[in-house]
Amino acid sequence: MLENKKVLDPSLFGVLIEDNSVYCGFHLAEIQLPERCVFVGILRESQVISATDNPTMFAGDYILAIATHPMMIPALKVTLKKIHSVYYSLNNCLLEAV
């Protein structure tokens, strides 16, 4: 009887948006997640903002997502932890003007 049912083993995953995250200033819906993964929302200053609100992400936010199969957790981590190869922030520039 259990052979016909798909087994779900969901894992909640949260990633801190750093200053050099590629997602700073992006709306949550702009991120393409791996298959079998879905957004829950973001955590900002102890408040959860639902993914249905399509919030804009800022440094200090946590992206909350669920992988419905354990094999997808590494792909989800890689996707959500993308950073710029050099220090980057929408608010700061470390390069001096010439």
GROMACS .gro file of C-alpha atoms in nm:
model
   98
    1MET     CA    1   0.000   0.000   0.000
    2LEU     CA    2   0.281   0.248   0.081
    3GLU     CA    3   0.463   0.158  -0.243
    4ASN     CA    4   0.230   0.381  -0.448
    5LYS     CA    5   0.269   0.690  -0.230
    6LYS     CA    6   0.546   0.942  -0.278
    7VAL     CA    7   0.746   0.999   0.036
    8LEU     CA    8   0.802   1.362   0.131
    9ASP     CA    9   1.086   1.454   0.359
   10PRO     CA   10   1.066   1.836   0.365
   11SER     CA   11   1.356   2.040   0.498
   12LEU     CA   12   1.326   2.409   0.584
   13PHE     CA   13   1.632   2.608   0.487
   14GLY     CA   14   1.718   2.969   0.571
   15VAL     CA   15   1.994   3.177   0.414
   16LEU     CA   16   2.114   3.515   0.537
   17ILE     CA   17   2.131   3.776   0.261
   18GLU     CA   18   2.479   3.924   0.290
   19ASP     CA   19   2.586   4.264   0.157
   20ASN     CA   20   2.744   4.092  -0.145
   21SER     CA   21   2.450   3.861  -0.222
   22VAL     CA   22   2.340   3.860  -0.585
   23TYR     CA   23   1.980   3.885  -0.460
   24CYS     CA   24   2.003   4.221  -0.276
   25GLY     CA   25   1.733   4.444  -0.421
   26PHE     CA   26   1.558   4.159  -0.606
   27HIS     CA   27   1.202   4.045  -0.558
   28LEU     CA   28   1.168   3.692  -0.423
   29ALA     CA   29   0.984   3.571  -0.735
   30GLU     CA   30   1.286   3.662  -0.950
   31ILE     CA   31   1.488   3.374  -0.805
   32GLN     CA   32   1.458   3.048  -0.995
   33LEU     CA   33   1.466   2.761  -0.747
   34PRO     CA   34   1.569   2.404  -0.823
   35GLU     CA   35   1.286   2.155  -0.879
   36ARG     CA   36   1.112   2.023  -0.566
   37CYS     CA   37   1.191   2.347  -0.380
   38VAL     CA   38   0.952   2.628  -0.285
   39PHE     CA   39   0.976   2.961  -0.108
   40VAL     CA   40   0.810   3.020   0.228
   41GLY     CA   41   0.906   3.388   0.240
   42ILE     CA   42   1.168   3.603   0.407
   43LEU     CA   43   1.244   3.675   0.771
   44ARG     CA   44   1.310   4.043   0.839
   45GLU     CA   45   1.363   4.171   1.193
   46SER     CA   46   1.171   3.880   1.352
   47GLN     CA   47   0.880   3.920   1.109
   48VAL     CA   48   0.800   3.662   0.840
   49ILE     CA   49   0.691   3.812   0.510
   50SER     CA   50   0.507   3.558   0.295
   51ALA     CA   51   0.635   3.457  -0.047
   52THR     CA   52   0.291   3.547  -0.186
   53ASP     CA   53   0.371   3.912  -0.106
   54ASN     CA   54   0.679   3.887  -0.336
   55PRO     CA   55   0.899   4.098  -0.104
   56THR     CA   56   1.216   4.277  -0.209
   57MET     CA   57   1.522   4.133  -0.035
   58PHE     CA   58   1.777   4.340   0.152
   59ALA     CA   59   2.100   4.263   0.335
   60GLY     CA   60   2.017   4.117   0.675
   61ASP     CA   61   1.704   3.935   0.554
   62TYR     CA   62   1.679   3.557   0.562
   63ILE     CA   63   1.534   3.375   0.262
   64LEU     CA   64   1.319   3.086   0.382
   65ALA     CA   65   1.265   2.792   0.146
   66ILE     CA   66   1.168   2.427   0.165
   67ALA     CA   67   1.323   2.135  -0.021
   68THR     CA   68   1.064   1.858  -0.043
   69HIS     CA   69   1.331   1.595  -0.105
   70PRO     CA   70   1.666   1.567   0.081
   71MET     CA   71   1.858   1.528  -0.246
   72MET     CA   72   1.764   1.885  -0.341
   73ILE     CA   73   1.911   2.053  -0.030
   74PRO     CA   74   2.262   2.099  -0.179
   75ALA     CA   75   2.118   2.255  -0.497
   76LEU     CA   76   1.898   2.484  -0.288
   77LYS     CA   77   2.196   2.596  -0.077
   78VAL     CA   78   2.405   2.672  -0.386
   79THR     CA   79   2.120   2.868  -0.544
   80LEU     CA   80   2.043   3.081  -0.239
   81LYS     CA   81   2.403   3.150  -0.133
   82LYS     CA   82   2.513   3.309  -0.461
   83ILE     CA   83   2.733   3.611  -0.405
   84HIS     CA   84   2.919   3.858  -0.621
   85SER     CA   85   3.281   3.757  -0.672
   86VAL     CA   86   3.399   4.092  -0.533
   87TYR     CA   87   3.254   4.289  -0.244
   88TYR     CA   88   2.939   4.453  -0.371
   89SER     CA   89   2.656   4.645  -0.217
   90LEU     CA   90   2.384   4.860  -0.366
   91ASN     CA   91   2.449   5.116  -0.092
   92ASN     CA   92   2.829   5.118  -0.080
   93CYS     CA   93   3.111   5.142  -0.330
   94LEU     CA   94   3.463   5.062  -0.218
   95LEU     CA   95   3.622   5.193  -0.538
   96GLU     CA   96   3.754   5.546  -0.521
   97ALA     CA   97   3.653   5.792  -0.788
   98VAL     CA   98   3.939   5.869  -1.027
   0.00000   0.00000   0.00000
